[in-house]
CSV table of C-alpha atoms and ligand atoms in Angstrom, one decimal:
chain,number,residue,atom,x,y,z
A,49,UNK,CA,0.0,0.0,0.0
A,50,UNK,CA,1.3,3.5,-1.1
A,51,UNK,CA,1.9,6.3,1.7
A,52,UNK,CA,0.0,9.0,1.8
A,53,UNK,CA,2.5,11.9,-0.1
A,54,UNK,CA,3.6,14.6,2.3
A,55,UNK,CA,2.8,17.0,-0.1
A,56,UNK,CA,0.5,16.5,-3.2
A,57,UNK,CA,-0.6,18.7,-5.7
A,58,UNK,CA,-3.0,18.1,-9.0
A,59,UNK,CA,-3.1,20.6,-12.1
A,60,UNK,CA,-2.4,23.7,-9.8
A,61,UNK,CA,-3.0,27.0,-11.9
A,62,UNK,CA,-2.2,31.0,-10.5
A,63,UNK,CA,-3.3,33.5,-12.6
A,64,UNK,CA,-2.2,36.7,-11.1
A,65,UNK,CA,-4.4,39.2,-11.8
A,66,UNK,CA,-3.4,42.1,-14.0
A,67,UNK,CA,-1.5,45.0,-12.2
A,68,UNK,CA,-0.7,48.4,-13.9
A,69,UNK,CA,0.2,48.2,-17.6
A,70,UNK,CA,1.2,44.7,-16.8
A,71,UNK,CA,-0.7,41.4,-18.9
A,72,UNK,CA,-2.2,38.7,-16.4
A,73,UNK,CA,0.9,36.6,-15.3
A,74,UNK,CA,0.3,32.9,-15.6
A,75,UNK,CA,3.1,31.8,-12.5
A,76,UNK,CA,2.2,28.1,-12.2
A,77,UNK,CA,0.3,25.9,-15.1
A,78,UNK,CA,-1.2,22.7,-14.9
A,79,UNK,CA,1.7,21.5,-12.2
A,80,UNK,CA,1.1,18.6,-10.8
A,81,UNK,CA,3.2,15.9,-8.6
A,82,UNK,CA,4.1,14.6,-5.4
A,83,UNK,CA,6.7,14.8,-2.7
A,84,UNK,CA,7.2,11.3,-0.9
A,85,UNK,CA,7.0,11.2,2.9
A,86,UNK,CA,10.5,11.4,4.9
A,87,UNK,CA,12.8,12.6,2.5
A,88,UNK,CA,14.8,15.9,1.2
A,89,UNK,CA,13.0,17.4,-1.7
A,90,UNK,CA,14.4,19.7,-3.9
A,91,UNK,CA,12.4,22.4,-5.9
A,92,UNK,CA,14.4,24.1,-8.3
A,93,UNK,CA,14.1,26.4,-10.6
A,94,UNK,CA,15.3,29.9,-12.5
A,95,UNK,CA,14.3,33.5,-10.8
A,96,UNK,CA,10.2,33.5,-11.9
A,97,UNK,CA,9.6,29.7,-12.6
A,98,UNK,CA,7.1,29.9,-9.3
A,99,UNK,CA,8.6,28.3,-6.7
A,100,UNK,CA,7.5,30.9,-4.0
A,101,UNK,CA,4.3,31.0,-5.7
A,102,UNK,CA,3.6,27.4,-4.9
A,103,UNK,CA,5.2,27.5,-1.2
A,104,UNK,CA,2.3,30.4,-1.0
A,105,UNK,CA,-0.3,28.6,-2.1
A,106,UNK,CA,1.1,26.0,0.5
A,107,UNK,CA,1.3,28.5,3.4
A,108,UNK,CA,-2.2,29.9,2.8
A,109,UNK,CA,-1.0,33.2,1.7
A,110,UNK,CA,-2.0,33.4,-1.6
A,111,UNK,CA,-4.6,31.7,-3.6
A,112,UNK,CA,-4.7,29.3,-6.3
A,113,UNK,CA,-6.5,29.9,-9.3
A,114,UNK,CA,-7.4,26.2,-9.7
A,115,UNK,CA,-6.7,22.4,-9.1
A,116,UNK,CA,-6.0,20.6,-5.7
A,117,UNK,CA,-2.8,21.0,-3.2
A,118,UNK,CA,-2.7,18.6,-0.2
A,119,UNK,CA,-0.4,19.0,2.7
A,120,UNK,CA,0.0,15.4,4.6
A,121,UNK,CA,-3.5,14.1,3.1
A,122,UNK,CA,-5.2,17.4,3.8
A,123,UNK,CA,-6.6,19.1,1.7
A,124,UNK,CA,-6.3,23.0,1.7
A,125,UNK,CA,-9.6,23.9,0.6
A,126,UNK,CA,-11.7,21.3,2.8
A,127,UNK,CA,-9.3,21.0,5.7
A,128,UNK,CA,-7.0,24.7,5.6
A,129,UNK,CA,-6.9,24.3,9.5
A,130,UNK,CA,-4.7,21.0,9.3
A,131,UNK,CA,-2.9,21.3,6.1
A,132,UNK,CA,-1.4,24.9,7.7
A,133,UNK,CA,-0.5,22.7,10.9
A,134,UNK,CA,1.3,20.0,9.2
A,135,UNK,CA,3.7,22.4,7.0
A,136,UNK,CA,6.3,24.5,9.0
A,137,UNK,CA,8.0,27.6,6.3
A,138,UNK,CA,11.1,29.2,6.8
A,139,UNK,CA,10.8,32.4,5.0
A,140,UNK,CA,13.9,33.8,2.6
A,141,UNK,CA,13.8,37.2,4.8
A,142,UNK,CA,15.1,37.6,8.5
A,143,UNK,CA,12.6,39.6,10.3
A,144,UNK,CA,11.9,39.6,13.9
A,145,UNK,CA,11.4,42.0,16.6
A,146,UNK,CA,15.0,42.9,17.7
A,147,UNK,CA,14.0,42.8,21.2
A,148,UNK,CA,12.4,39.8,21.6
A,149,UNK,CA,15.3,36.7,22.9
A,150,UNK,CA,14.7,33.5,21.1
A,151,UNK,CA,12.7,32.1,23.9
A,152,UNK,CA,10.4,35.0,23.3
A,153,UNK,CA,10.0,34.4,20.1
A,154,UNK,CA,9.3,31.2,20.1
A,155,UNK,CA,6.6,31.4,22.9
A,156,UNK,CA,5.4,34.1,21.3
A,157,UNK,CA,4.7,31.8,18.0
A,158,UNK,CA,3.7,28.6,19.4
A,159,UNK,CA,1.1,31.0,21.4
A,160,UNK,CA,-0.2,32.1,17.4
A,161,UNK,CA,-0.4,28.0,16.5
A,162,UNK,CA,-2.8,27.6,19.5
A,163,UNK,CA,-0.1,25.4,21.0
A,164,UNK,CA,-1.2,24.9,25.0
A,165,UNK,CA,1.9,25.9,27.6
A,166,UNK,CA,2.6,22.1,28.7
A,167,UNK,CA,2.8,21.0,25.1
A,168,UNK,CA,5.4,23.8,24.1
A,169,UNK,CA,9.1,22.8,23.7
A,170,UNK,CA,10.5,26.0,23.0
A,171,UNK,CA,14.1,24.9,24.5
A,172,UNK,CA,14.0,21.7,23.3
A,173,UNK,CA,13.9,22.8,19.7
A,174,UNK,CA,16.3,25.7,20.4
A,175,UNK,CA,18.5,23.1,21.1
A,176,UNK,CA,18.1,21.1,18.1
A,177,UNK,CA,18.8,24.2,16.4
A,178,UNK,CA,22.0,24.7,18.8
A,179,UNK,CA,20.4,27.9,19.7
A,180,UNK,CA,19.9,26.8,23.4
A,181,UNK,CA,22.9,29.0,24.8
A,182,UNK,CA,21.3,31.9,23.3
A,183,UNK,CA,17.5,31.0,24.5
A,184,UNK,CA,17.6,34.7,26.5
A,185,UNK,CA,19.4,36.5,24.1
A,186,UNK,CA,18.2,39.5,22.5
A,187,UNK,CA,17.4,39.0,18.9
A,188,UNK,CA,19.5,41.8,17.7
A,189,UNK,CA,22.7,40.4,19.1
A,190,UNK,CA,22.4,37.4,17.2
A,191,UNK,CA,24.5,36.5,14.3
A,192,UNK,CA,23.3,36.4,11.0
A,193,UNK,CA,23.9,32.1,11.1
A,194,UNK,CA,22.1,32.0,14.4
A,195,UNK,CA,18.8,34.3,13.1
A,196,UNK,CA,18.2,31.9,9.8
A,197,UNK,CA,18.3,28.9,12.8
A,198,UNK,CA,16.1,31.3,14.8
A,199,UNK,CA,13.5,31.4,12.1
A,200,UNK,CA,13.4,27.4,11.5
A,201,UNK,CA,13.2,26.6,15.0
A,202,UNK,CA,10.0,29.2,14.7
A,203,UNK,CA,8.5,27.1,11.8
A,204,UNK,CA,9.1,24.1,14.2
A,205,UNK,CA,7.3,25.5,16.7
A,206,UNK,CA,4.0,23.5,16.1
A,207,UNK,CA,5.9,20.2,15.5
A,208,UNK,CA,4.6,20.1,11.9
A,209,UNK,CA,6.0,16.7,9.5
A,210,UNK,CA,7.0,19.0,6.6
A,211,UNK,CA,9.2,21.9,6.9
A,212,UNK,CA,9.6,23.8,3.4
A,213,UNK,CA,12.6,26.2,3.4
A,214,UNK,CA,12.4,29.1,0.8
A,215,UNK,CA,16.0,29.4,-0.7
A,216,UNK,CA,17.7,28.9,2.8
A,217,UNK,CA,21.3,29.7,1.8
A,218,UNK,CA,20.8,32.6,-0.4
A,219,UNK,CA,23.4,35.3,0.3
A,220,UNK,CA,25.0,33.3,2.4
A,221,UNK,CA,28.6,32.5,3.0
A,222,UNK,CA,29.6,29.3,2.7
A,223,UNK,CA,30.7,28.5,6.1
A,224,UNK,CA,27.2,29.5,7.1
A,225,UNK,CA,25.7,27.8,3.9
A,226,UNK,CA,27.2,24.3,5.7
A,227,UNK,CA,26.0,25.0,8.8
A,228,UNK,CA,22.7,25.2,7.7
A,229,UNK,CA,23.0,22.0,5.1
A,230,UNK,CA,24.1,20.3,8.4
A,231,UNK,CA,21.0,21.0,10.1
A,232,UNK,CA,18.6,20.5,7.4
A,233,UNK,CA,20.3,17.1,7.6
A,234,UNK,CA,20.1,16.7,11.1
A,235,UNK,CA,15.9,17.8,10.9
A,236,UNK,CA,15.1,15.2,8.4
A,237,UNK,CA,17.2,12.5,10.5
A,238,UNK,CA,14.7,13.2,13.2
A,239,UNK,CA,12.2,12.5,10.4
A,240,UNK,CA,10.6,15.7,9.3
A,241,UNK,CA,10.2,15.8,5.4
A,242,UNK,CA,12.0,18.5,4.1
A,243,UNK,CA,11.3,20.8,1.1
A,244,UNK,CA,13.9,23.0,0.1
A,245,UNK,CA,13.6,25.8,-3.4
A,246,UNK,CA,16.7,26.7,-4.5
A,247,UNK,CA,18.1,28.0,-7.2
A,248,UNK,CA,21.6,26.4,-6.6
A,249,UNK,CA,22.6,23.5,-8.5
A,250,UNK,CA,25.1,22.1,-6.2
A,251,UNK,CA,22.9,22.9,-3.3
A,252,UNK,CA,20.3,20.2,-4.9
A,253,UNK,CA,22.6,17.8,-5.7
A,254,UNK,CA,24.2,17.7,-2.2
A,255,UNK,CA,21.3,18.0,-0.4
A,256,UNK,CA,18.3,16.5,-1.9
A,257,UNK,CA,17.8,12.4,-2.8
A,258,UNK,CA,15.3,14.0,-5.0
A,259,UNK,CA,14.5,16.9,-7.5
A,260,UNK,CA,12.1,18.8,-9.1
A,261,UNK,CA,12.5,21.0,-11.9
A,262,UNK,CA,10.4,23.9,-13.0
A,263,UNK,CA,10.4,26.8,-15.5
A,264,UNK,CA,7.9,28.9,-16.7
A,265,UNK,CA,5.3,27.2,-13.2
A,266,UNK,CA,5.3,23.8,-15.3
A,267,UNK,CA,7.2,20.6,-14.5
A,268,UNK,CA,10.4,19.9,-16.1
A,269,UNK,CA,11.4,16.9,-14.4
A,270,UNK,CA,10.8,15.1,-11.0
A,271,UNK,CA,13.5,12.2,-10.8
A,272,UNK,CA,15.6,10.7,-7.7
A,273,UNK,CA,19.1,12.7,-7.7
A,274,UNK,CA,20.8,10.1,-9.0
A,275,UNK,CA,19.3,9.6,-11.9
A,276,UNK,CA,19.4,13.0,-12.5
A,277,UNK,CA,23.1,13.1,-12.1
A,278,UNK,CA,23.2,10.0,-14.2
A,279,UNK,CA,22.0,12.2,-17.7
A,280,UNK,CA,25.2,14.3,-16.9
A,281,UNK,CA,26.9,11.7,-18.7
A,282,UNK,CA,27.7,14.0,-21.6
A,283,UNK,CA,31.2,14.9,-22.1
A,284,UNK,CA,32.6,17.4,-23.9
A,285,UNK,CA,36.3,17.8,-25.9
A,286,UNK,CA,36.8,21.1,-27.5
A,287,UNK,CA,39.8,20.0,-30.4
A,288,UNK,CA,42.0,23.2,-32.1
A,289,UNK,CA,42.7,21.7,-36.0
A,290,UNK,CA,46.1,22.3,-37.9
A,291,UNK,CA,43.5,24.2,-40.6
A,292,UNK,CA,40.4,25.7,-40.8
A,293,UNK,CA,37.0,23.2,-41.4
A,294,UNK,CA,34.2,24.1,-43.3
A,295,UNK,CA,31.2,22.7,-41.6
A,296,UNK,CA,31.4,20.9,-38.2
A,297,UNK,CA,32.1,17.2,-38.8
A,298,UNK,CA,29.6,14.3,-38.7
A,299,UNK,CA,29.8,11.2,-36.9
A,300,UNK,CA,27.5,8.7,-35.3
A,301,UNK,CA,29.3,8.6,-32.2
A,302,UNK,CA,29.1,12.2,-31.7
A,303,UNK,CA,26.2,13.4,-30.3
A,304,UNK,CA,26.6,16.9,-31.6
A,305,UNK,CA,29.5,19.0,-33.5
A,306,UNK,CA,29.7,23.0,-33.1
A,307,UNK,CA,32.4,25.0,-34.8
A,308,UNK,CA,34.1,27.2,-32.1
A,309,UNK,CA,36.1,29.2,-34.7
A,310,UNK,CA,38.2,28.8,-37.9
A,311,UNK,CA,40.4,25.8,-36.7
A,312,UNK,CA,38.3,25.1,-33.5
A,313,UNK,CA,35.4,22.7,-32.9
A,314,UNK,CA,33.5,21.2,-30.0
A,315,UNK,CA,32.3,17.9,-30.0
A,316,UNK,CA,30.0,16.2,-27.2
A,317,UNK,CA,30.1,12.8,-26.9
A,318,UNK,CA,28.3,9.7,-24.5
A,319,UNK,CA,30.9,8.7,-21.9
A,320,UNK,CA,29.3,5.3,-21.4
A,321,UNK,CA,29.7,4.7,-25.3
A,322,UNK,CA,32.7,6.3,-26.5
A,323,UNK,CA,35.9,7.8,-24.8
A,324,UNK,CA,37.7,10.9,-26.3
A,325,UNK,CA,40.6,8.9,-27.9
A,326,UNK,CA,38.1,7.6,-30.6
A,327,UNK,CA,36.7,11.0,-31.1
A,328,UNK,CA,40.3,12.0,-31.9
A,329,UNK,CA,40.8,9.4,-34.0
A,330,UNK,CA,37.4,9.7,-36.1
A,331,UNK,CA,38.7,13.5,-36.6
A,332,UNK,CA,42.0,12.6,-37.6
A,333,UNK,CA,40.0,10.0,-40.6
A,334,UNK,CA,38.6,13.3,-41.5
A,335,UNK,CA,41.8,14.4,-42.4
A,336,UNK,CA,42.8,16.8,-39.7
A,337,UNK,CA,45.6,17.5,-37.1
A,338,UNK,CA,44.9,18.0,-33.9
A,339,UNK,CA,46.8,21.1,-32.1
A,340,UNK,CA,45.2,20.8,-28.9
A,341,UNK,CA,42.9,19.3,-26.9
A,342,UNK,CA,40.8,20.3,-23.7
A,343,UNK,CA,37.9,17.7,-22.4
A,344,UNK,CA,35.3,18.8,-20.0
A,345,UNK,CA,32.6,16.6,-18.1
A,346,UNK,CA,29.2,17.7,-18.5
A,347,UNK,CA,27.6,18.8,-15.0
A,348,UNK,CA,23.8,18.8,-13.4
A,349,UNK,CA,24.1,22.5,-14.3
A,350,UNK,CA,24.5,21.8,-18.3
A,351,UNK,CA,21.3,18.8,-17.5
A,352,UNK,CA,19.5,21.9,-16.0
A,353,UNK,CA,20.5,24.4,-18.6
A,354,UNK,CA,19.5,21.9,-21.4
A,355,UNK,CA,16.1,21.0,-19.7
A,356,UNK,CA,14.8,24.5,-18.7
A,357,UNK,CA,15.9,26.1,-22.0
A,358,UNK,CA,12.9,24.7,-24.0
A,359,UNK,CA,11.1,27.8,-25.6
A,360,UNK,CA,8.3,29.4,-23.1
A,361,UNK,CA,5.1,28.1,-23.6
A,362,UNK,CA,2.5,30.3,-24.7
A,363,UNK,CA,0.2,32.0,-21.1
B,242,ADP,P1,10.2,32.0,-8.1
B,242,ADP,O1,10.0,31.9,-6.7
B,242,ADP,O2,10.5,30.7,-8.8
B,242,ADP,O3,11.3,33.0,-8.5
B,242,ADP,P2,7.7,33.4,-8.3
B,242,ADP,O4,6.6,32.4,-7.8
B,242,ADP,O5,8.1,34.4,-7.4
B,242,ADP,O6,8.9,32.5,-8.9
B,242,ADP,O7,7.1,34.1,-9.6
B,242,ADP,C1,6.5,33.4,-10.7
B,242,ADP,C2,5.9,34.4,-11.7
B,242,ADP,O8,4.8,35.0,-11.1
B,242,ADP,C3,6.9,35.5,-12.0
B,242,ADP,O9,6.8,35.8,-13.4
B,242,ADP,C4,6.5,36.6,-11.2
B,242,ADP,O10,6.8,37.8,-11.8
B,242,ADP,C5,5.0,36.4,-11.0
B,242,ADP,N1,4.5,36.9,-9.7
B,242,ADP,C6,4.9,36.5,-8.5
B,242,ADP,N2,4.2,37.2,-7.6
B,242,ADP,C7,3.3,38.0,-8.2
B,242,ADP,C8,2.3,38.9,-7.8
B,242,ADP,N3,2.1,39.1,-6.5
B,242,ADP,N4,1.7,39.6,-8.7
B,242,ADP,C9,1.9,39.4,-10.0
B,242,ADP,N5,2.8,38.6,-10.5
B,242,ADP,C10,3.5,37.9,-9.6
């Protein structure tokens, strides 16, 4: 029997409305898929593909034009109430009251969820946060590290199973940047299922056992890491000719031939069925010298590049 998903959503549409001189902006269309209970979920995707647009919807903050969302089997429209207690958000943007200490805050929260005094475990999750030595600090005197823990130990407050983060490294050093992958890890080991947007590659691919990508508020792709890491099996050998070429040569075992320059050409090739002595050697057939030779291994970045330039459908 299948798990319930954590989160579940079916042909989800937001149409902003129109705002000065602007058209209506279609910012998620027809999405639809599910993230599996217990694991770390990547959503990726350029500046505008609507990530934060979906986390909205999620949180209750803004409204869908149409289809279904489901937070932990419930369903935001019949059962708002439960889906909003089972998601916890980290917001991108640090913004508490500077004179509140983290204890403060945290009361303060888990007094807006409803959450009765002996069910509150504001130190215990400051110190799963390893914010416990600053439990009476003021605010202000934190560090920057310490406020981004601050504000996911305040969307822990109400103990929820998923906890989405909205781009939780951006701007962020990468000591800090770390830090913070540490204790996403350290979350989802206590099993809460974690959501994290990004729009870092390498963020994903450290992070997340899986991934989805979208562009223009449609799905991309939705595949364990893995396999995802698996289509950057491209390689690429850029080759400098004794002469100049006319048109970039053919060959079966290339996957593709682009002409650089005069005397310069870049050929990508399958690692897993060829190797870049034999695209030397089907070069040299051709006639041609070889001056020089650089290689390059296609990366998740060149998958994502590949899979999110496909031309905008039409909104
Ligand atoms: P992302 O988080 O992936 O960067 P967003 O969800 O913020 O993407 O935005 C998706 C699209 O919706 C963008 O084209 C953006 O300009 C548009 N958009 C976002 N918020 C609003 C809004 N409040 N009013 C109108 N358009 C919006």
């Amino acid at each position: 029997m299948s798990e319930t998903p954590a989160i579940s959503i079916r042909n989800l549409v937001k149409r902003y409305a129109p705002v000065a001189g602007q058209d209506a902006k279609l910012a998620l269309n027809d999405l639809s898929f599910d993230v599996p209970q217990g694991g770390i979920f990547g959503l990726l995707g350029p500046n505008g593909a609507g990530k934060s647009t979906l986390i909205n919807i999620l949180a209750g903050l803004v409204l869908k034009t149409s289809g279904t969302a489901e937070v932990w089997g419930f369903d935001i429209d019949r059962d708002l109430r439960n889906a909003k207690r089972s998601i916890g958000i980290v917001p991108q943007e640090v913004v508490f009251d500077a004179f509140f200490t983290p204890s403060e805050v945290l009361e303060n929260t888990a007094g807006l969820y409803g959450v009765i005094k002996p069910l509150r475990r504001s130190m215990e999750i400051l110190r799963a946060v390893h914010l416990g030595d600053k439990a009476h600090a003021y605010a202000r005197t934190l560090s920057g590290g310490m406020k981004r823990r601050l504000l996911i130990a305040k969307a822990l407050v109400h103990e929820p199973p998923v906890l989405v983060l909205d781009e939780p490294t951006a701007g962020v050093d990468v000591d800090l940047r770390r830090q913070l992958w540490d204790l996403v890890r350290e979350m989802n080991a206590q099993g809460v299922t974690i959501v994290l947007t990004t729009h870092y590659l390498e963020e994903a691919e450290e992070l997340c056992d899986r991934i989805a990508i979208i562009n223009h508020g449609q799905l991309v792709t939705n595949k364990p890491t893995r396999e995802l890491v698996e289509m950057a099996r491209e390689k690429i050998v850029v080759l400098t000719l004794d002469r100049e070429i006319g048109a970039p040569l053919n060959h079966p075992d290339f996957i593709k031939c682009e002409k650089l320059g005069e005397r310069m050409i870049e050929v990508t090739y399958d690692k897993d069925r060829t190797n870049a002595g034999e695209v030397l050697s089907h070069v040299q057939d051709e006639g041609f010298a070889i001056n020089d030779v650089t290689t390059r291994e296609a990366d998740l970045e060149d998958v994502f590049v590949s899979l999110t330039s496909a031309a905008r459908p039409g909104s």
